[in-house]
mmCIF file of C-alpha atoms in Angstrom:
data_model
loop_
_atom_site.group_PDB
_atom_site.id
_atom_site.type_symbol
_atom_site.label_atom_id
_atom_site.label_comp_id
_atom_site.label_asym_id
_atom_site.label_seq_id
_atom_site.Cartn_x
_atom_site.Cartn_y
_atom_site.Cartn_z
ATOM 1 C CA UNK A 1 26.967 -31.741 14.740
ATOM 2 C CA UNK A 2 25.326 -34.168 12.523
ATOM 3 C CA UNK A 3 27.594 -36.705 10.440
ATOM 4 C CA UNK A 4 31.004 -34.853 10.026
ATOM 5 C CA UNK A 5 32.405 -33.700 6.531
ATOM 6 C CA UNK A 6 35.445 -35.362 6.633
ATOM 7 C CA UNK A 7 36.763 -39.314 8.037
ATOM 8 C CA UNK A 8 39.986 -40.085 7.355
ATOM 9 C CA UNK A 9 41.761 -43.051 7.368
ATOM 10 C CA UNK A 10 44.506 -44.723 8.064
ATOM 11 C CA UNK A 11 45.821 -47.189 4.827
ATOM 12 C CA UNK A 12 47.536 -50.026 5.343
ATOM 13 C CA UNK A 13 45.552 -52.328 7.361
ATOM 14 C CA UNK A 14 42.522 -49.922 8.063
ATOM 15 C CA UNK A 15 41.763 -49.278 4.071
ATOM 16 C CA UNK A 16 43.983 -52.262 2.174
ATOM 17 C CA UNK A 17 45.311 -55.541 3.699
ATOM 18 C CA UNK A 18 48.562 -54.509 2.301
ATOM 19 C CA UNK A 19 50.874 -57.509 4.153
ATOM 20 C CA UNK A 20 51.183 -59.770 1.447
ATOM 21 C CA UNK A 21 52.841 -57.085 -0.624
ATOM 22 C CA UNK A 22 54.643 -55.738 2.030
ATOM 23 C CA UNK A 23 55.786 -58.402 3.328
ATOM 24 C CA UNK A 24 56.747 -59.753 0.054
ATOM 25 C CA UNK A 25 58.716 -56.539 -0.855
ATOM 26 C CA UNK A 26 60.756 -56.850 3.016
ATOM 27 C CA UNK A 27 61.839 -60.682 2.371
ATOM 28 C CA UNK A 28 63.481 -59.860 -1.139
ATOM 29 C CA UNK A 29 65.317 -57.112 0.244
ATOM 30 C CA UNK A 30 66.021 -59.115 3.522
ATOM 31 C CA UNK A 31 67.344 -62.418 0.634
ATOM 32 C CA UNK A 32 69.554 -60.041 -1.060
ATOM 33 C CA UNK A 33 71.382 -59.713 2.100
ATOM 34 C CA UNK A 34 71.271 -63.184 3.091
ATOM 35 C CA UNK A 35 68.516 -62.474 5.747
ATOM 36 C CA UNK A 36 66.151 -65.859 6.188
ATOM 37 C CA UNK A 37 62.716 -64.511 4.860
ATOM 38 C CA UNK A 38 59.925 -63.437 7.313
ATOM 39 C CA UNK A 39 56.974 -65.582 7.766
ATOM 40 C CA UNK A 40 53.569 -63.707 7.166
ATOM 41 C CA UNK A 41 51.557 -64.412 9.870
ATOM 42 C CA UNK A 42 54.040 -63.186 12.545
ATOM 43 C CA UNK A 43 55.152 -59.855 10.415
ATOM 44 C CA UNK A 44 52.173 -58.745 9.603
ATOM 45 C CA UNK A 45 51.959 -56.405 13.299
ATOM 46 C CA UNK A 46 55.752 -55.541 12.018
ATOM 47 C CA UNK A 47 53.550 -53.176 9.509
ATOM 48 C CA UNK A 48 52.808 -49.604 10.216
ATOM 49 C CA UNK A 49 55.714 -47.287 11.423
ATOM 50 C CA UNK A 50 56.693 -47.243 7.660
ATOM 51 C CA UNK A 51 59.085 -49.193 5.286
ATOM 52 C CA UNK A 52 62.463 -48.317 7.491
ATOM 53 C CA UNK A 53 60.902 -49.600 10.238
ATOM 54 C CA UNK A 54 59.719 -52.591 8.456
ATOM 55 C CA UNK A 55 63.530 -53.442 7.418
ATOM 56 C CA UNK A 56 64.805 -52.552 10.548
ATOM 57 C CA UNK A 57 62.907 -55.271 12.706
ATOM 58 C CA UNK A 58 63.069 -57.809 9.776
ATOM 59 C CA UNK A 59 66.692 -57.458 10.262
ATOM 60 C CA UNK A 60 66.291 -57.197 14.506
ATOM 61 C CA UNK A 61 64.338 -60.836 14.183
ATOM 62 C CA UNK A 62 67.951 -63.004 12.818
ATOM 63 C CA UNK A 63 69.526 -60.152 15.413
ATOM 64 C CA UNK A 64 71.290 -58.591 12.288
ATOM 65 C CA UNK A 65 72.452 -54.384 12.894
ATOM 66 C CA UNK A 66 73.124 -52.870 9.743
ATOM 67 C CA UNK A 67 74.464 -49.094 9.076
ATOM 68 C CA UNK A 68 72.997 -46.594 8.219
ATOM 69 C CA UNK A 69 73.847 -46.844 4.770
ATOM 70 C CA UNK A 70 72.967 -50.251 4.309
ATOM 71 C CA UNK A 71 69.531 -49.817 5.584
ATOM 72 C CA UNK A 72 69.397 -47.133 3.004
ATOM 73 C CA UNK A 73 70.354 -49.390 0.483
ATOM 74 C CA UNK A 74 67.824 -52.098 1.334
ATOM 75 C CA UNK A 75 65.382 -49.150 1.947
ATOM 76 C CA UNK A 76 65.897 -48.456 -2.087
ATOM 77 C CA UNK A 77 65.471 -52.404 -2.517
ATOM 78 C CA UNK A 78 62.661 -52.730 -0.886
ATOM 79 C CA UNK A 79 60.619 -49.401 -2.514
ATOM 80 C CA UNK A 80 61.828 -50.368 -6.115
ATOM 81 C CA UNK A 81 60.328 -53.580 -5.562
ATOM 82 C CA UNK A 82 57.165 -52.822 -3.963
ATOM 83 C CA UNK A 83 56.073 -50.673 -6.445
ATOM 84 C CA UNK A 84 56.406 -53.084 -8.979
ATOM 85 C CA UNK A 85 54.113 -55.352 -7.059
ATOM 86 C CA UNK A 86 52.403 -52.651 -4.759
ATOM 87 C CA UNK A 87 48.532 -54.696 -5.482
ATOM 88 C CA UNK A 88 49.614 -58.060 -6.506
ATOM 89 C CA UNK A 89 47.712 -59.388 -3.594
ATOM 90 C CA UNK A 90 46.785 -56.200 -1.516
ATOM 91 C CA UNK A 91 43.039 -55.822 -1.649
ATOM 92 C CA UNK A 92 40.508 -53.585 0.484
ATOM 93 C CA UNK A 93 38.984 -55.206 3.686
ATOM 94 C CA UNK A 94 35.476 -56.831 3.074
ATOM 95 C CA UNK A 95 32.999 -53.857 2.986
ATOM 96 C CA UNK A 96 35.402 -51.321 2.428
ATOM 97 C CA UNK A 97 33.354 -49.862 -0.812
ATOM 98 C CA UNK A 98 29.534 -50.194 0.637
ATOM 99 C CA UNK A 99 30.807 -48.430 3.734
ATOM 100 C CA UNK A 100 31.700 -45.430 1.643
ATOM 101 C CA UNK A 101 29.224 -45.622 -0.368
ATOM 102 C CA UNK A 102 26.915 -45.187 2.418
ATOM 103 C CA UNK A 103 28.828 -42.323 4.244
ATOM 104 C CA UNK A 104 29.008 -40.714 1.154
ATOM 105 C CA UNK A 105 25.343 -41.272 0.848
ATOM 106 C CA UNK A 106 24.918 -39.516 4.081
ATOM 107 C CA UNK A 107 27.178 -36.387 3.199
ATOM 108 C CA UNK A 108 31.053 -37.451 4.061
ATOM 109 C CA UNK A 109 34.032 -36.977 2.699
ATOM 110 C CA UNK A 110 37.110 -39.068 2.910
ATOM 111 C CA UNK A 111 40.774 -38.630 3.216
ATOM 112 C CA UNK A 112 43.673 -40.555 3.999
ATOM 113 C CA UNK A 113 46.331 -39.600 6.628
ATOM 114 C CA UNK A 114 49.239 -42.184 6.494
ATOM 115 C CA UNK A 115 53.047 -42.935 7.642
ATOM 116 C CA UNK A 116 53.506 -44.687 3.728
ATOM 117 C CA UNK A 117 54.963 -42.700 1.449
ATOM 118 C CA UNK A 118 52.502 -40.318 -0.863
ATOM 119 C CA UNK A 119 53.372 -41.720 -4.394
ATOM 120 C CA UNK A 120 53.026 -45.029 -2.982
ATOM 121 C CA UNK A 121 49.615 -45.012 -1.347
ATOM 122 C CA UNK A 122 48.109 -43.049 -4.690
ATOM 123 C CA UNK A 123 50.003 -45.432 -6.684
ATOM 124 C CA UNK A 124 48.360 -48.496 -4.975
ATOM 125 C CA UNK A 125 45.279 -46.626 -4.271
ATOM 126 C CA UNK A 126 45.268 -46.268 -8.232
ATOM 127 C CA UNK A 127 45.645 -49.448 -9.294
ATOM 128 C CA UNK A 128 42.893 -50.362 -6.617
ATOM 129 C CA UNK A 129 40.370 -48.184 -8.098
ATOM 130 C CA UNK A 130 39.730 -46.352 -5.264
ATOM 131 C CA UNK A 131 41.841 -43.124 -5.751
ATOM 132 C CA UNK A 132 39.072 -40.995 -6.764
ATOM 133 C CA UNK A 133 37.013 -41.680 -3.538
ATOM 134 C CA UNK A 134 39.457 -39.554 -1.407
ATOM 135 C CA UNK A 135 39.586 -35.692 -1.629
ATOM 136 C CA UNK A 136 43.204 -36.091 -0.221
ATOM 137 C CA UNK A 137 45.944 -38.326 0.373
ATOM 138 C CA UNK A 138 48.697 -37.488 2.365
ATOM 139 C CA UNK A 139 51.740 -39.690 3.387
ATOM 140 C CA UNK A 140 54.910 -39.588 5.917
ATOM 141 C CA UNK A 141 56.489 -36.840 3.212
ATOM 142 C CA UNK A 142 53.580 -34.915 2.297
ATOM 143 C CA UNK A 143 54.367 -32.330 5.274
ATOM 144 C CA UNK A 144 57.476 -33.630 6.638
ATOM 145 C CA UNK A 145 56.159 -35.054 10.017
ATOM 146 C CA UNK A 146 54.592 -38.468 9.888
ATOM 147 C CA UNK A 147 51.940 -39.420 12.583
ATOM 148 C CA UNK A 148 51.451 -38.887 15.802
ATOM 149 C CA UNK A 149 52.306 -35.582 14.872
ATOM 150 C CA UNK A 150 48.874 -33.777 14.704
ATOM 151 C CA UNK A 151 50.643 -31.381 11.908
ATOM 152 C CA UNK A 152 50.003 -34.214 9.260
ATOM 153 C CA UNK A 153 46.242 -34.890 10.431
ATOM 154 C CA UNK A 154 45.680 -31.101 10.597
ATOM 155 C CA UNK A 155 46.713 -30.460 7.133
ATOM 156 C CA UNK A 156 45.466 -33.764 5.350
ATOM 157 C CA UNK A 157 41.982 -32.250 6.554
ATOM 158 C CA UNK A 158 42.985 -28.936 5.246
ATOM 159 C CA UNK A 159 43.858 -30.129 2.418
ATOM 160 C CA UNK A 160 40.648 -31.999 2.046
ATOM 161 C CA UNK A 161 39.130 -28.847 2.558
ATOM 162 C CA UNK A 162 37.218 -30.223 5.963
ATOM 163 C CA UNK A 163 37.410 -28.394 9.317
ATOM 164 C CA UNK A 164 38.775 -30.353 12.647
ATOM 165 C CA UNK A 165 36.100 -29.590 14.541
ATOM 166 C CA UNK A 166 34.093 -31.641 12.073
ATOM 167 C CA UNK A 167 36.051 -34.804 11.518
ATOM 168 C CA UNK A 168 36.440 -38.230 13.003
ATOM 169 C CA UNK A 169 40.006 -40.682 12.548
ATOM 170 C CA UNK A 170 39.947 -44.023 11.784
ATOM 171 C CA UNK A 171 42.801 -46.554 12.183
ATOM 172 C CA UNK A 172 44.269 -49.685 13.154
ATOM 173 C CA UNK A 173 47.359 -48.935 15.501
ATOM 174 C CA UNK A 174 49.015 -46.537 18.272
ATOM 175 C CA UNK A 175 49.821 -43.876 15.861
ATOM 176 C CA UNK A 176 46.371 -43.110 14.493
ATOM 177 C CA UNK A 177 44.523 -42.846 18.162
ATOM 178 C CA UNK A 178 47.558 -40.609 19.214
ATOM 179 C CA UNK A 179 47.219 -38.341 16.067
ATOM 180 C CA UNK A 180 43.366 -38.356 16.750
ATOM 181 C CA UNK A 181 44.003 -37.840 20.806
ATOM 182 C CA UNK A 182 46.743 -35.292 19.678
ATOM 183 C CA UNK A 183 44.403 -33.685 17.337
ATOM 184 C CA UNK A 184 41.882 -33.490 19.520
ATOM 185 C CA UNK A 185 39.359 -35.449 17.431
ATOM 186 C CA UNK A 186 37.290 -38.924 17.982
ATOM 187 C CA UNK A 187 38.666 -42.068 16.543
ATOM 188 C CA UNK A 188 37.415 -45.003 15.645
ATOM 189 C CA UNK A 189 39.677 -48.948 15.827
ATOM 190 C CA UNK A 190 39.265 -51.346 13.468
ATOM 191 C CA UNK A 191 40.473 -54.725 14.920
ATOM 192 C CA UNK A 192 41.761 -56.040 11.679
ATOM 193 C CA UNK A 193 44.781 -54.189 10.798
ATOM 194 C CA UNK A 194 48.444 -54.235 11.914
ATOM 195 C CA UNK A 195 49.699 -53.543 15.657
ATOM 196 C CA UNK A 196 51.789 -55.237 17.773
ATOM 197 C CA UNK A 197 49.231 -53.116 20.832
ATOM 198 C CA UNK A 198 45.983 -54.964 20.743
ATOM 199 C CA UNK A 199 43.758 -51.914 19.565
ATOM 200 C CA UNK A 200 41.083 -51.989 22.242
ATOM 201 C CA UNK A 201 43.747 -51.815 24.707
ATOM 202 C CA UNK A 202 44.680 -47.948 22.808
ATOM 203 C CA UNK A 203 41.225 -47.451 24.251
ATOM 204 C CA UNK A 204 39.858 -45.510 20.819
ATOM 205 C CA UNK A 205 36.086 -44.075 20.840
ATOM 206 C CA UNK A 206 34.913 -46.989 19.276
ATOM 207 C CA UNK A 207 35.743 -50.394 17.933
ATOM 208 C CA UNK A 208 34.489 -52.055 14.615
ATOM 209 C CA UNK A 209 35.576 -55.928 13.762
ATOM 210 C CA UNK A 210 34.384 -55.412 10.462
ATOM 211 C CA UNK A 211 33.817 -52.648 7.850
ATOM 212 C CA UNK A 212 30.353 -52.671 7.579
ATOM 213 C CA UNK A 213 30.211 -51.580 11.722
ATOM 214 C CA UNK A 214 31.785 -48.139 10.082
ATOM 215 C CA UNK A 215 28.923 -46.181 8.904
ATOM 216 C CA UNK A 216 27.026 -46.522 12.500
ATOM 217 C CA UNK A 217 30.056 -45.930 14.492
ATOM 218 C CA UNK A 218 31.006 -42.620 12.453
ATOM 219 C CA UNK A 219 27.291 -41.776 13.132
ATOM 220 C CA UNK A 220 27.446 -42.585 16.802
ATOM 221 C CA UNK A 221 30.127 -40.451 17.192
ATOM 222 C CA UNK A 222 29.116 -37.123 15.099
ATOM 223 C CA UNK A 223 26.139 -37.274 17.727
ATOM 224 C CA UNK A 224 28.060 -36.491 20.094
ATOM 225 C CA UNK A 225 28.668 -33.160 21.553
ATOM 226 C CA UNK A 226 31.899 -31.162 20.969
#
């Protein structure tokens, strides 16, 4: 094949450095109980297995166990509160825009394939300006699985009208190379994003430090044989 139809990415930290915001949103929820606030730096590979998670080893840090209930509570917290502040400081990685530009250039089409919740990621992918680049966006309740479940790759692609055979993943952290692997599709790493796995040990198809690698390594890999 030549350069697929459809890449699709992963959001937060592959497409936005969303941390400050999230992390923001996880230490009022965490004060309102109490909870000492998280320092950035270390919580930022907290990030990725959605915004449960993200309470639920905010609290495991000051070795706090909550109910169910009360997770649920903070859980409503934390969501009411992000979205009021979902881009205060949550901007795309450096080169984010000329890479699509020159995919697009070349014939792709994106979509995005994420364990956030759907309103959320078009609500900050609104107020980013970059909704319109992205023939679908799919999150954690879109389908009712949330990655590495293949069903959620396999239908944001149908959704974005693209074919599996002709697409290539691109993330940050275990569950987007096991969707891919899953999926049976190539994936490419970024090394900036959010994992507490060091993403060339995941052992993706390719690696890219920064987003202007992207447009080669999507071409490297739509050269090769299926």
């Amino acid at each position: 094949m030549t350069l697929p139809r459809i890449v699709v990415f992963d959001l937060d930290g592959t497409l936005v450095d969303t941390a400050p915001d999230l992390i923001a949103a996880l230490n009022f929820a965490l004060d309102r109980e109490g909870v000492p606030p998280v320092p950035l730096k270390s919580a930022r590979n907290m990030i990725g297995a959605g915004a449960r998670k993200l309470i639920e080893r905010g609290l495991e840090l000051e070795g706090r166990m909550m109910s169910v209930a009360d997770v649920d509570r903070l859980m409503k917290d934390f969501i009411d509160y992000y979205a009021a502040h979902i881009a205060d400081a949550s901007r795309p990685f450096e080169g984010l825009e000329a890479a699509l530009d020159e995919l697009a250039a070349q014939g792709c089409r994106f979509a995005v394939c994420t364990n956030k919740l759907e309103w959320l990621s078009k609500l900050l992918l609104d107020q980013l300006g970059l909704s319109g680049r992205f023939s679908a966006i799919c999150g954690a309740d879109t389908f009712g699985v949330s990655k590495p479940d293949p069903i959620i790759l396999q239908q944001t692609v149908a959704r974005a009208g693209g074919d599996m055979a002709a697409t290539i993943m691109v993330g940050d952290a275990g569950p987007d190379v096991g969707v891919a692997r899953r999926a049976g599709i190539p994936v490419i790493g970024v090394e900036f994003g959010y994992t507490d796995v060091p993403i060339a040990e995941l052992k993706p198809d390719r690696l890219i430090g920064h987003m202007r690698e992207l447009p080669a390594a999507v071409e490297s890999l739509s050269k090769v044989p299926s």
